[in-house]
C-alpha positions as semicolon CSV with decimal commas, in nm:
position;residue;x (nm);y (nm);z (nm)
1;M;2,742;-5,163;-9,151
2;L;2,496;-4,967;-9,362
3;S;2,235;-5,181;-9,531
4;M;1,934;-5,094;-9,740
5;S;1,699;-5,208;-9,465
6;N;1,850;-4,952;-9,220
7;L;1,836;-4,662;-9,468
8;P;1,473;-4,554;-9,389
9;R;1,546;-4,551;-9,015
10;L;1,864;-4,354;-9,073
11;C;1,678;-4,098;-9,287
12;L;1,402;-4,062;-9,025
13;G;1,664;-4,012;-8,754
14;A;1,843;-3,745;-8,959
15;L;1,512;-3,569;-9,030
16;A;1,417;-3,574;-8,660
17;L;1,759;-3,439;-8,563
18;S;1,736;-3,154;-8,816
19;L;1,384;-3,060;-8,699
20;F;1,495;-3,065;-8,337
21;T;1,794;-2,843;-8,418
22;A;1,578;-2,599;-8,617
23;C;1,323;-2,569;-8,336
24;A;1,590;-2,518;-8,073
25;A;1,748;-2,234;-8,273
26;A;1,422;-2,046;-8,336
27;P;1,413;-1,705;-8,164
28;P;1,170;-1,669;-7,878
29;P;0,836;-1,515;-7,976
30;Q;0,814;-1,137;-7,932
31;Q;0,591;-1,033;-7,648
32;A;0,391;-0,714;-7,667
33;R;0,543;-0,433;-7,464
34;P;0,334;-0,379;-7,155
35;E;0,166;-0,044;-7,111
36;P;0,368;0,166;-6,865
37;R;0,186;0,199;-6,535
38;L;0,177;0,528;-6,353
39;P;0,306;0,511;-5,999
40;N;0,133;0,696;-5,722
41;P;0,214;1,067;-5,725
42;G;0,485;1,188;-5,491
43;P;0,419;1,415;-5,191
44;D;0,423;1,718;-5,422
45;G;0,150;1,562;-5,638
46;V;0,387;1,511;-5,931
47;Y;0,411;1,176;-6,104
48;K;0,758;1,036;-6,161
49;V;0,737;0,827;-6,477
50;E;0,998;0,588;-6,613
51;W;0,949;0,633;-6,987
52;P;1,002;0,341;-7,224
53;D;1,189;0,397;-7,547
54;L;0,991;0,602;-7,795
55;R;0,787;0,407;-8,045
56;E;0,759;0,518;-8,406
57;G;0,544;0,830;-8,430
58;E;0,564;0,921;-8,060
59;D;0,692;1,241;-7,909
60;R;0,722;1,393;-7,566
61;F;0,678;1,756;-7,653
62;I;0,424;2,025;-7,593
63;G;0,283;2,190;-7,903
64;L;0,188;2,548;-7,974
65;T;-0,132;2,524;-8,177
66;L;-0,281;2,811;-8,366
67;G;-0,652;2,873;-8,403
68;A;-0,782;2,838;-8,759
69;D;-0,812;3,216;-8,788
70;I;-0,451;3,300;-8,701
71;A;-0,309;2,987;-8,865
72;D;-0,471;3,092;-9,192
73;V;-0,299;3,430;-9,179
74;C;0,039;3,324;-9,038
75;R;0,085;2,978;-9,194
76;L;0,313;2,868;-8,910
77;P;0,430;2,518;-8,815
78;K;0,373;2,363;-8,472
79;T;0,610;2,465;-8,192
80;S;0,730;2,210;-7,937
81;F;0,818;2,239;-7,569
82;A;1,019;2,008;-7,345
83;F;0,811;1,743;-7,166
84;D;0,668;1,850;-6,828
85;S;0,806;2,197;-6,887
86;S;0,697;2,543;-6,988
87;E;1,022;2,614;-7,173
88;P;1,021;2,587;-7,552
89;L;1,302;2,388;-7,705
90;P;1,579;2,617;-7,839
91;Q;1,506;2,533;-8,202
92;E;1,140;2,626;-8,152
93;H;1,219;2,993;-8,097
94;V;1,233;3,023;-8,477
95;E;0,861;2,941;-8,496
96;L;0,783;3,179;-8,211
97;R;0,977;3,449;-8,394
98;A;0,766;3,379;-8,704
99;L;0,454;3,427;-8,490
100;V;0,594;3,761;-8,371
101;D;0,655;3,869;-8,731
102;C;0,303;3,767;-8,824
103;L;0,155;3,959;-8,530
104;R;0,349;4,267;-8,648
105;S;0,222;4,231;-9,006
106;S;-0,030;4,479;-9,142
107;S;-0,299;4,210;-9,156
108;L;-0,276;4,155;-8,778
109;E;-0,155;4,496;-8,663
110;G;-0,321;4,569;-8,329
111;A;-0,494;4,231;-8,314
112;R;-0,528;4,074;-7,971
113;I;-0,452;3,709;-7,903
114;E;-0,534;3,464;-7,628
115;L;-0,285;3,200;-7,517
116;V;-0,451;2,897;-7,358
117;G;-0,220;2,663;-7,168
118;R;-0,317;2,297;-7,150
119;A;-0,191;1,982;-6,978
120;D;-0,242;1,608;-7,007
121;P;-0,443;1,435;-6,732
122;R;-0,148;1,304;-6,530
123;G;-0,069;1,481;-6,205
124;T;-0,303;1,653;-5,967
125;A;-0,556;1,909;-6,083
126;A;-0,363;2,186;-5,904
127;Y;-0,031;2,083;-6,060
128;N;-0,180;2,061;-6,410
129;Q;-0,349;2,400;-6,370
130;D;-0,021;2,559;-6,262
131;L;0,180;2,389;-6,538
132;S;-0,060;2,493;-6,811
133;L;-0,063;2,852;-6,681
134;R;0,319;2,857;-6,678
135;R;0,321;2,737;-7,039
136;A;0,090;3,015;-7,154
137;A;0,277;3,275;-6,945
138;R;0,612;3,166;-7,088
139;V;0,489;3,202;-7,447
140;K;0,354;3,548;-7,356
141;E;0,688;3,641;-7,199
142;I;0,870;3,543;-7,518
143;L;0,628;3,736;-7,740
144;V;0,655;4,049;-7,520
145;K;1,035;4,023;-7,519
146;E;1,016;4,018;-7,900
147;G;0,818;4,343;-7,901
148;I;0,452;4,243;-7,899
149;P;0,274;4,470;-7,646
150;A;0,162;4,278;-7,337
151;D;-0,183;4,438;-7,352
152;R;-0,246;4,256;-7,682
153;I;-0,200;3,916;-7,514
154;T;-0,422;3,746;-7,259
155;T;-0,346;3,412;-7,097
156;R;-0,555;3,148;-6,933
157;A;-0,511;2,786;-6,837
158;T;-0,738;2,486;-6,856
159;G;-0,511;2,239;-6,678
160;A;-0,632;1,896;-6,784
161;S;-1,002;1,988;-6,763
162;E;-1,037;1,982;-7,143
163;A;-0,788;1,703;-7,209
164;V;-0,888;1,475;-7,493
165;G;-0,601;1,223;-7,482
166;A;-0,704;0,875;-7,379
167;Q;-0,523;0,554;-7,296
168;P;-0,262;0,460;-7,387
169;M;-0,063;0,739;-7,228
170;Y;0,123;0,797;-7,555
171;S;-0,179;0,990;-7,683
172;Y;-0,139;1,250;-7,408
173;G;0,104;1,452;-7,621
174;Y;-0,185;1,626;-7,791
175;D;-0,292;1,777;-7,458
176;R;0,051;1,925;-7,376
177;R;0,024;2,250;-7,567
178;V;-0,052;2,621;-7,577
179;D;-0,330;2,730;-7,812
180;V;-0,311;3,070;-7,981
181;A;-0,634;3,235;-8,097
182;L;-0,734;3,578;-8,219
183;I;-0,969;3,769;-7,987
184;G;-1,261;3,967;-8,122
185;V;-1,200;3,888;-8,488
186;A;-1,495;3,728;-8,663
187;H;-1,275;3,601;-8,945
188;A;-0,910;3,615;-9,034
189;P;-0,812;3,942;-9,203
190;R;-0,680;3,906;-9,557
């Protein structure tokens, strides 16, 4: 039988039950995603990395960056390459074609360029040197195929020796690129 003297105890019991139910239904707290750890390199010196899902603002591409001199003349966007590869993505050939057109323009007619391949610091020094050289050579191959004379293009590779990316490993994307610069031009022609 419900009496007025039992009402406060009943209310306290109902309140305790509702708080217990609310706490039990609360989602578990989100834990920060741990930083991926690099395994030891394989026998070929290449790291095999299990990549987590991309976070907002991340990419896994290699960029083609233009020196200020040639970028000023050509006004080209960044070109991307597949991760751990020297092959540009198919859609990036449009930007490479635009670079070809710019190199054929009267303002850059006869100008020489240098392609500098770069790599992020993962992998052995020898592997990174080879990969960055392949990246620069592949861009040169594409430009020559499009009609730019090979003697106007020099290539070199820095491997990861000039890498600027730091931990976490997601910042390494900046180092996976080929830089394009004019050779022997004090300022961009107008």
